mmCIF file of C-alpha atoms in Angstrom:
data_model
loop_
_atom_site.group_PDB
_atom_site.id
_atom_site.type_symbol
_atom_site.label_atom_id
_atom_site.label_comp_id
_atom_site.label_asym_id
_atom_site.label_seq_id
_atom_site.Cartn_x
_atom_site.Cartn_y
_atom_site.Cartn_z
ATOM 1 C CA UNK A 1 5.857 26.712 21.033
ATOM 2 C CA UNK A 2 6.277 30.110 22.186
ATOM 3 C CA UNK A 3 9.697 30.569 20.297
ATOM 4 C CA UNK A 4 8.566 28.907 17.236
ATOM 5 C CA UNK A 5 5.148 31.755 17.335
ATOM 6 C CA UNK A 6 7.837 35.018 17.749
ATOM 7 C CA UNK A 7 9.905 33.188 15.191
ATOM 8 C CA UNK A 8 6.877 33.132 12.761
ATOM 9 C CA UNK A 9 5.641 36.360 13.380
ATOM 10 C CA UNK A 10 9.680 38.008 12.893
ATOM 11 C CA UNK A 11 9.674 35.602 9.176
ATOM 12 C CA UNK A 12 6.078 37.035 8.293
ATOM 13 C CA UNK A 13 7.137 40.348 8.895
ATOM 14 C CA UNK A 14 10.287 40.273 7.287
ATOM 15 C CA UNK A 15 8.694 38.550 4.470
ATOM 16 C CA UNK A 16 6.107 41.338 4.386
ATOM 17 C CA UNK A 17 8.921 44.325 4.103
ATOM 18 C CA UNK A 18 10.753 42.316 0.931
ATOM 19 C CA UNK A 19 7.631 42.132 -0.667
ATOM 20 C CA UNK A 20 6.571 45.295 -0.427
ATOM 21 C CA UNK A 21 10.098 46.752 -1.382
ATOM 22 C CA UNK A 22 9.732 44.426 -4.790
ATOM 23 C CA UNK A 23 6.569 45.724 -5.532
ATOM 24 C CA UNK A 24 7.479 50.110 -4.868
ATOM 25 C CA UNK A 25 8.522 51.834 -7.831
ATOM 26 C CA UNK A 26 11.749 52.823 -8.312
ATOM 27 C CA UNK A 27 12.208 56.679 -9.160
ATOM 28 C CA UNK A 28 12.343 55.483 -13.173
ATOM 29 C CA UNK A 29 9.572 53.193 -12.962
ATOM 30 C CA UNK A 30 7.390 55.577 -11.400
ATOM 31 C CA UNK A 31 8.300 58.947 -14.289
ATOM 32 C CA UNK A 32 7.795 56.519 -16.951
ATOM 33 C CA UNK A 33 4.489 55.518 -15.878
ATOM 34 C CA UNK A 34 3.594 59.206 -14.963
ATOM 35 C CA UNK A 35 3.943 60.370 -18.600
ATOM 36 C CA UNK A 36 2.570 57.026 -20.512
ATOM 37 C CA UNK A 37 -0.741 57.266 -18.156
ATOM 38 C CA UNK A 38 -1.276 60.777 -19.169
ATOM 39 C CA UNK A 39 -0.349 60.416 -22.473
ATOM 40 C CA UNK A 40 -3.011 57.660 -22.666
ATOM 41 C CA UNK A 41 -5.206 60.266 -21.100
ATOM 42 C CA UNK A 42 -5.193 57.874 -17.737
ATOM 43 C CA UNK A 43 -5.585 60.610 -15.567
ATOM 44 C CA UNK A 44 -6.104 59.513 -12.267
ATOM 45 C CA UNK A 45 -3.876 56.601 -12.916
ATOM 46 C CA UNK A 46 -1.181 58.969 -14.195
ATOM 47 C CA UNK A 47 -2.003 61.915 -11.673
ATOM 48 C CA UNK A 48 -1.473 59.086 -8.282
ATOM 49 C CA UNK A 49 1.960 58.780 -9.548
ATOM 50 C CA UNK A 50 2.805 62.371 -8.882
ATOM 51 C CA UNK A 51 2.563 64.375 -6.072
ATOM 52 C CA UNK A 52 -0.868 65.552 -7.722
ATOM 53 C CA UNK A 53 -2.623 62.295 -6.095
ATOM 54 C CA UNK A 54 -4.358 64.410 -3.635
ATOM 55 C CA UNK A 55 -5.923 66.871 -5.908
ATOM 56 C CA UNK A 56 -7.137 63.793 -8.064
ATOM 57 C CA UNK A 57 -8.696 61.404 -5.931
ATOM 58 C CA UNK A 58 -10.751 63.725 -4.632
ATOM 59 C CA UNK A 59 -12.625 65.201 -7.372
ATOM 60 C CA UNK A 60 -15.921 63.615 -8.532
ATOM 61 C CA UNK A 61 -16.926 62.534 -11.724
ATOM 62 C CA UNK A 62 -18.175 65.729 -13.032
ATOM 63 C CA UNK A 63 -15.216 67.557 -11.911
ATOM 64 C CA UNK A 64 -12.892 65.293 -13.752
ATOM 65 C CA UNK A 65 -14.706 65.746 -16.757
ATOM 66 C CA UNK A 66 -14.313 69.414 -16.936
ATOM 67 C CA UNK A 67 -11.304 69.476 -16.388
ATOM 68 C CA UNK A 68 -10.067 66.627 -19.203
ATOM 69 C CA UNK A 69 -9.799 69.162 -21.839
ATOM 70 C CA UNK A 70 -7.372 70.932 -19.479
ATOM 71 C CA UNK A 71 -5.614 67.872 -19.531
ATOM 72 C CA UNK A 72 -6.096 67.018 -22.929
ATOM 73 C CA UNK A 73 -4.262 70.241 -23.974
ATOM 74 C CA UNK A 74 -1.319 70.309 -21.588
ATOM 75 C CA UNK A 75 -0.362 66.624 -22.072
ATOM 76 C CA UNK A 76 -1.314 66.061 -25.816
ATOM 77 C CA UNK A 77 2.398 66.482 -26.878
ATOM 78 C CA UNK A 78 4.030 64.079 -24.818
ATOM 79 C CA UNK A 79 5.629 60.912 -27.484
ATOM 80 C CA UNK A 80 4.800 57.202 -27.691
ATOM 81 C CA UNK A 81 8.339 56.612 -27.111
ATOM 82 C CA UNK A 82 9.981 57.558 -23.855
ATOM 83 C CA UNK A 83 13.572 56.375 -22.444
ATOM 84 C CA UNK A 84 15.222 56.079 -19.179
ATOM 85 C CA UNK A 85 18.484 57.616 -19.531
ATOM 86 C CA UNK A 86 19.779 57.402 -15.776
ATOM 87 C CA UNK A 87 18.461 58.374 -12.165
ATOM 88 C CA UNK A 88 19.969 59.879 -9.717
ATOM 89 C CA UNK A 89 18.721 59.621 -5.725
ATOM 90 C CA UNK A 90 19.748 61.660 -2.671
ATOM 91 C CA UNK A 91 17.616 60.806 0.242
ATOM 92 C CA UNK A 92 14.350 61.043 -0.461
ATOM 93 C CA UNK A 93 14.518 62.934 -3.590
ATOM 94 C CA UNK A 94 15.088 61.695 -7.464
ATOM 95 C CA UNK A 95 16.273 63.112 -10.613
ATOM 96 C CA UNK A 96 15.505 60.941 -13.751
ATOM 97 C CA UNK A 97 16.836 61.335 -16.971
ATOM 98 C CA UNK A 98 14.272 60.939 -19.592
ATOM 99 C CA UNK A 99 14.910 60.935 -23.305
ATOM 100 C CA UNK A 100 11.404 62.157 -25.381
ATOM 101 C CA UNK A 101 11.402 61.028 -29.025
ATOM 102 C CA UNK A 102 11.529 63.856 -31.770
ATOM 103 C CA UNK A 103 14.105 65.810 -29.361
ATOM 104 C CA UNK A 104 17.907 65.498 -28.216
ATOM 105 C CA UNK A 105 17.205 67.305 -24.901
ATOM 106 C CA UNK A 106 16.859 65.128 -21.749
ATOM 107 C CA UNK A 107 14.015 66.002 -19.998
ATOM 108 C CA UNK A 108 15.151 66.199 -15.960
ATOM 109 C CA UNK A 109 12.117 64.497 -14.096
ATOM 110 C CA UNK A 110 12.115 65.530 -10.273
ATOM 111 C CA UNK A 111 10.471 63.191 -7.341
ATOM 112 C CA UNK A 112 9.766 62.665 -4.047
ATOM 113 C CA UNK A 113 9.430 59.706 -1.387
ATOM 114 C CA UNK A 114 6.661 59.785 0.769
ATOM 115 C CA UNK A 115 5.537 56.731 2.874
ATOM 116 C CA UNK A 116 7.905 55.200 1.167
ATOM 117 C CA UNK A 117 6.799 55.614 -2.377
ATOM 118 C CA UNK A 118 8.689 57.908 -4.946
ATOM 119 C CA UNK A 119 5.796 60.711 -6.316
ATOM 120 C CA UNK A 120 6.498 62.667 -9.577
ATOM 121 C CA UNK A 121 6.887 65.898 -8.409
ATOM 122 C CA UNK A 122 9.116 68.465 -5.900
ATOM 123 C CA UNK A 123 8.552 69.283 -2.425
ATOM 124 C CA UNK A 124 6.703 72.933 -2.845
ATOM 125 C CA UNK A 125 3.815 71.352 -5.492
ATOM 126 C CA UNK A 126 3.297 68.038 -2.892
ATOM 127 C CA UNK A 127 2.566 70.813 0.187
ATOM 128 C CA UNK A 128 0.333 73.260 -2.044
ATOM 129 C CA UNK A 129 -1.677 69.986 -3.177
ATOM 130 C CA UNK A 130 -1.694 69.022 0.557
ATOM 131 C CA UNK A 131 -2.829 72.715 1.634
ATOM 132 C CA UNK A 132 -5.319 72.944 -1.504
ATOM 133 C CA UNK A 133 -6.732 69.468 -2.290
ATOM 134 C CA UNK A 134 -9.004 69.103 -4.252
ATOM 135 C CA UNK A 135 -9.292 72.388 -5.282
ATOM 136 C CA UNK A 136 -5.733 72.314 -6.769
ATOM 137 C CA UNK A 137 -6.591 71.844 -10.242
ATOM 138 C CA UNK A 138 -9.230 74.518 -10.094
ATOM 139 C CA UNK A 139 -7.300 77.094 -8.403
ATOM 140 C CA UNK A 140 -4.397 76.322 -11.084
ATOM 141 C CA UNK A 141 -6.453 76.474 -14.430
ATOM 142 C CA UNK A 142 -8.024 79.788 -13.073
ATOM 143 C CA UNK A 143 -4.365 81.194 -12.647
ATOM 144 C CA UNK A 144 -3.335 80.459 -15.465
ATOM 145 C CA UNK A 145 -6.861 81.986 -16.941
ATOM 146 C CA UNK A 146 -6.386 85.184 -15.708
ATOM 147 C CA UNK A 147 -2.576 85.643 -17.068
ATOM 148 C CA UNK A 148 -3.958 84.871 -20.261
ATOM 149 C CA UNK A 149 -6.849 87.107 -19.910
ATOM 150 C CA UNK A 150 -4.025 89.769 -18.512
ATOM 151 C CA UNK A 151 -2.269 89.345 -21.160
ATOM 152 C CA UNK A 152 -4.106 89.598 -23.976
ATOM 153 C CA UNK A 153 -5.887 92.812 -22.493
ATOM 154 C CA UNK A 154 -2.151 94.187 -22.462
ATOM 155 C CA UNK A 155 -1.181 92.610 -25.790
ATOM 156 C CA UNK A 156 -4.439 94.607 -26.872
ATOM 157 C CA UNK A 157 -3.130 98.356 -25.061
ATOM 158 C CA UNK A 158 0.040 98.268 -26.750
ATOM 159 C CA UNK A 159 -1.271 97.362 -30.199
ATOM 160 C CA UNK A 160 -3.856 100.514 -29.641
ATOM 161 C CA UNK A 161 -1.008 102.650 -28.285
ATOM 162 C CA UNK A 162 1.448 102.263 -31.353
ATOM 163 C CA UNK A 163 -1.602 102.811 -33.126
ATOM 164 C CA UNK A 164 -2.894 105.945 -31.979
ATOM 165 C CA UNK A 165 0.386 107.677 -32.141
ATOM 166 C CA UNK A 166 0.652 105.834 -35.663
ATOM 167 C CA UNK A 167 -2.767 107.399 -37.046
ATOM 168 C CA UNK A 168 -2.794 111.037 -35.442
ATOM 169 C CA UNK A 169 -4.507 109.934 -31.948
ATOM 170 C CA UNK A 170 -6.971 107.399 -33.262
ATOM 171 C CA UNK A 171 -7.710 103.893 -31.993
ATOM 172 C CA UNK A 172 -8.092 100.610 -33.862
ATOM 173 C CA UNK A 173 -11.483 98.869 -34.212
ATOM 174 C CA UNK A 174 -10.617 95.360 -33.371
ATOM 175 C CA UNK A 175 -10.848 93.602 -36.833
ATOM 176 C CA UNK A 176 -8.150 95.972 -37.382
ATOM 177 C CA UNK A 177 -5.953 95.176 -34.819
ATOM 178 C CA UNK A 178 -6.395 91.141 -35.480
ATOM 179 C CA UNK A 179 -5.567 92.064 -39.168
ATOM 180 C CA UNK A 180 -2.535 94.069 -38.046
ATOM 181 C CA UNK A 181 -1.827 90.743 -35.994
ATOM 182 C CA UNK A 182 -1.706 93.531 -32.965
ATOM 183 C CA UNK A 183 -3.914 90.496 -31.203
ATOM 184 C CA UNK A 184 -4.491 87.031 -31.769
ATOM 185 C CA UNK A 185 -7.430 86.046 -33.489
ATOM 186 C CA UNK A 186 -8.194 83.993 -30.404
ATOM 187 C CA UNK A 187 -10.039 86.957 -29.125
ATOM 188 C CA UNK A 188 -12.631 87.502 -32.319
ATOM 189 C CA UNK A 189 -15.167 85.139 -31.364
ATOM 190 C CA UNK A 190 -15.367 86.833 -27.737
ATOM 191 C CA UNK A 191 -14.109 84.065 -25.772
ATOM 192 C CA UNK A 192 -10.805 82.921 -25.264
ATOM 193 C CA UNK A 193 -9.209 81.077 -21.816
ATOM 194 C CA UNK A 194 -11.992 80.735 -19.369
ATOM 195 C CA UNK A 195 -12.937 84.371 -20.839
ATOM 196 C CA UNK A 196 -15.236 86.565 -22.364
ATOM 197 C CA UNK A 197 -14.287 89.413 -23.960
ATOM 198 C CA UNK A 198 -15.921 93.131 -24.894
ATOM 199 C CA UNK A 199 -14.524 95.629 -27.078
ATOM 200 C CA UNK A 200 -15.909 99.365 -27.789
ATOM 201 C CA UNK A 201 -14.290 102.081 -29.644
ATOM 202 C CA UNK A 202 -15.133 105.860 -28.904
ATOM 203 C CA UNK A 203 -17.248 107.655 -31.634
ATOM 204 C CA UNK A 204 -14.608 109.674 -32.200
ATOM 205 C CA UNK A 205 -12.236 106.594 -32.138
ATOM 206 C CA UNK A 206 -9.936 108.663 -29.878
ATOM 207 C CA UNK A 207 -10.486 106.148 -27.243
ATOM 208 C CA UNK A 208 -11.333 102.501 -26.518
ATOM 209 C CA UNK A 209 -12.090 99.959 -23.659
ATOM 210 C CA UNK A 210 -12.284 96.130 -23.370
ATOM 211 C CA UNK A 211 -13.159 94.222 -20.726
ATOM 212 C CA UNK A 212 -12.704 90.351 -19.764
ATOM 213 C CA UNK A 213 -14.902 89.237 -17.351
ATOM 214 C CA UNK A 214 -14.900 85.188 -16.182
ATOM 215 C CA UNK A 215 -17.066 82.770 -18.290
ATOM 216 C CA UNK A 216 -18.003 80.393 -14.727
ATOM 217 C CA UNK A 217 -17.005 83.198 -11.521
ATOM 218 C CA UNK A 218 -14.897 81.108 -9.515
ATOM 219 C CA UNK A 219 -14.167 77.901 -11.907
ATOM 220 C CA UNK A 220 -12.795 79.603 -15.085
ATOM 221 C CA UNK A 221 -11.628 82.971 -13.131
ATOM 222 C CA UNK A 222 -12.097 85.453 -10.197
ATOM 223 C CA UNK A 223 -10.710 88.904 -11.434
ATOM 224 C CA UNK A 224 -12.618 90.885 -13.587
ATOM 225 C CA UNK A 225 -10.355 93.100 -15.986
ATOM 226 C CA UNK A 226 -10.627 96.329 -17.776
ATOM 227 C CA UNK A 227 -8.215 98.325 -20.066
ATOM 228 C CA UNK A 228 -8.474 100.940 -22.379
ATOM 229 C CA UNK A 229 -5.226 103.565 -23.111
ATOM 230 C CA UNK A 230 -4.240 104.581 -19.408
ATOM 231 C CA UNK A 231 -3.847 100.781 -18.073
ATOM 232 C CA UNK A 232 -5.570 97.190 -17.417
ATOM 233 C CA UNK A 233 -6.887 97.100 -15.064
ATOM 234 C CA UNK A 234 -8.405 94.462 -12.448
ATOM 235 C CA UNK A 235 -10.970 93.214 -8.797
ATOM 236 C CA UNK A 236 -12.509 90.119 -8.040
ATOM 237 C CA UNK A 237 -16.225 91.878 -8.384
ATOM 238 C CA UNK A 238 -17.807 88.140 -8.510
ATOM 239 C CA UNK A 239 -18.301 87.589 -12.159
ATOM 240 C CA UNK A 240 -19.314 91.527 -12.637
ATOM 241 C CA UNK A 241 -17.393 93.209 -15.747
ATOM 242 C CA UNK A 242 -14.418 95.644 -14.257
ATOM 243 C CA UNK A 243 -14.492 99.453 -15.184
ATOM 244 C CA UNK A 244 -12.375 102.553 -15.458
ATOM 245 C CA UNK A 245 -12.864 102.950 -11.817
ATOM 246 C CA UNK A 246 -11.295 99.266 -10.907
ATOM 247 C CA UNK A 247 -7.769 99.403 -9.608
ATOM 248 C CA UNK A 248 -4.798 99.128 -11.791
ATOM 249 C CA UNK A 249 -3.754 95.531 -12.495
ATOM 250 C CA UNK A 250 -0.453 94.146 -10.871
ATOM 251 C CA UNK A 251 0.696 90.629 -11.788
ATOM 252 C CA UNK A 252 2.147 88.664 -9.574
#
């Protein structure tokens, strides 16, 4: 009786590891399902195929909801029709070959395998989700917030500095410089990215300033940002507009 119990126990475990290897994803499976969960607006579903599962599952409900329209935006473009055109595995990594409909261009798809399980995604995103968790997401979208904000602060100099040596040393009002299509109209309504936005000109228009400053301190942005002919400039100052005397801005 002994025998036959170690013989059961070997066939249930052996049984066990075949069923579980039917039921893993392969590296094509898993892409494919990455992109039609998303594009479905399946977030969590989509986002526990990737190597974005840790930032997901631990956000609550209200988190998730703000950040949808993140979502929303980035993934809106992806097609109903998606094709496997060929993987390619070395060790624990994956490249598939996916074919999006309304271009020629393959798009190369990287992923992982951990415990066992192939995650959309490279090494270096899986180990800044692991480091960040759930404030992954977060910490992204105000990133990429205050490059925008950077940006169109600069966009905004160099429009005033061709300008001024246009018009004999003057500055633009800002209707001018949206009409001039010096900046996007983005900006006109005062909020733009995560941002809101100031503009003054000098009475003698020989000068200007703008400032940026985060719409939620520490969900939409951190640095504050300031420009006006010299430079933009930037600090974290907690949701406090930047000024003249804040340090000059280097991106990263």
């Amino acid at each position: 009786m002994k025998r036959f119990g170690s013989l059961f126990i070997v066939i249930t475990i052996f049984t066990t590891v075949i069923a579980a290897q039917k039921t893993t994803a392969s590296p094509t499976q898993a892409a494919v399902e990455f992109y039609r969960a998303l594009k479905d607006k399946h977030y969590v579903e989509g986002f526990r195929r990737s190597v974005y599962r840790g930032a997901i599952e631990g956000l609550s409900s209200a988190e998730l909801k703000e950040l949808e329209p993140d979502f929303a935006a980035t993934f809106s473009e992806i097609p109903e029709k998606i094709e496997a055109r060929g993987e390619q595995i070395t060790g624990d990594t994956a490249i598939v070959s996916l074919k999006f409909d309304g271009t020629e261009e393959l798009q190369q798809v990287a992923l992982i395998r951990v415990g066992g399980e192939w995650l959309v995604g490279d090494r270096e995103a899986f180990e800044a989700v692991t480091a960040q968790g759930r404030n992954f997401f977060f910490n992204t979208r105000i990133a990429v917030n205050e490059d925008e904000a950077f940006k169109m602060l600069a966009r905004m100099l160099g429009a005033e500095v061709i300008y001024y040596q246009k018009f004999d040393g003057r500055c633009a009002p800002l209707q001018e410089l949206i009409r001039l299509g010096g900046v996007p109209r983005d900006i006109e309504g005062g909020q733009a990215n995560g941002y809101r936005f100031t503009f003054a000109l000098g009475e003698d228009q020989k000068s200007f300033f703008a400032t940026a400053t985060p719409i939620v301190y520490g969900k939409t942005g951190r640095l504050s940002f300031y420009a006006d002919l010299s430079a933009v400039r930037a600090e974290d100052l907690k949701g406090q507009p930047a000024s003249a005397s804040s340090p000059v801005y280097q991106p990263k």
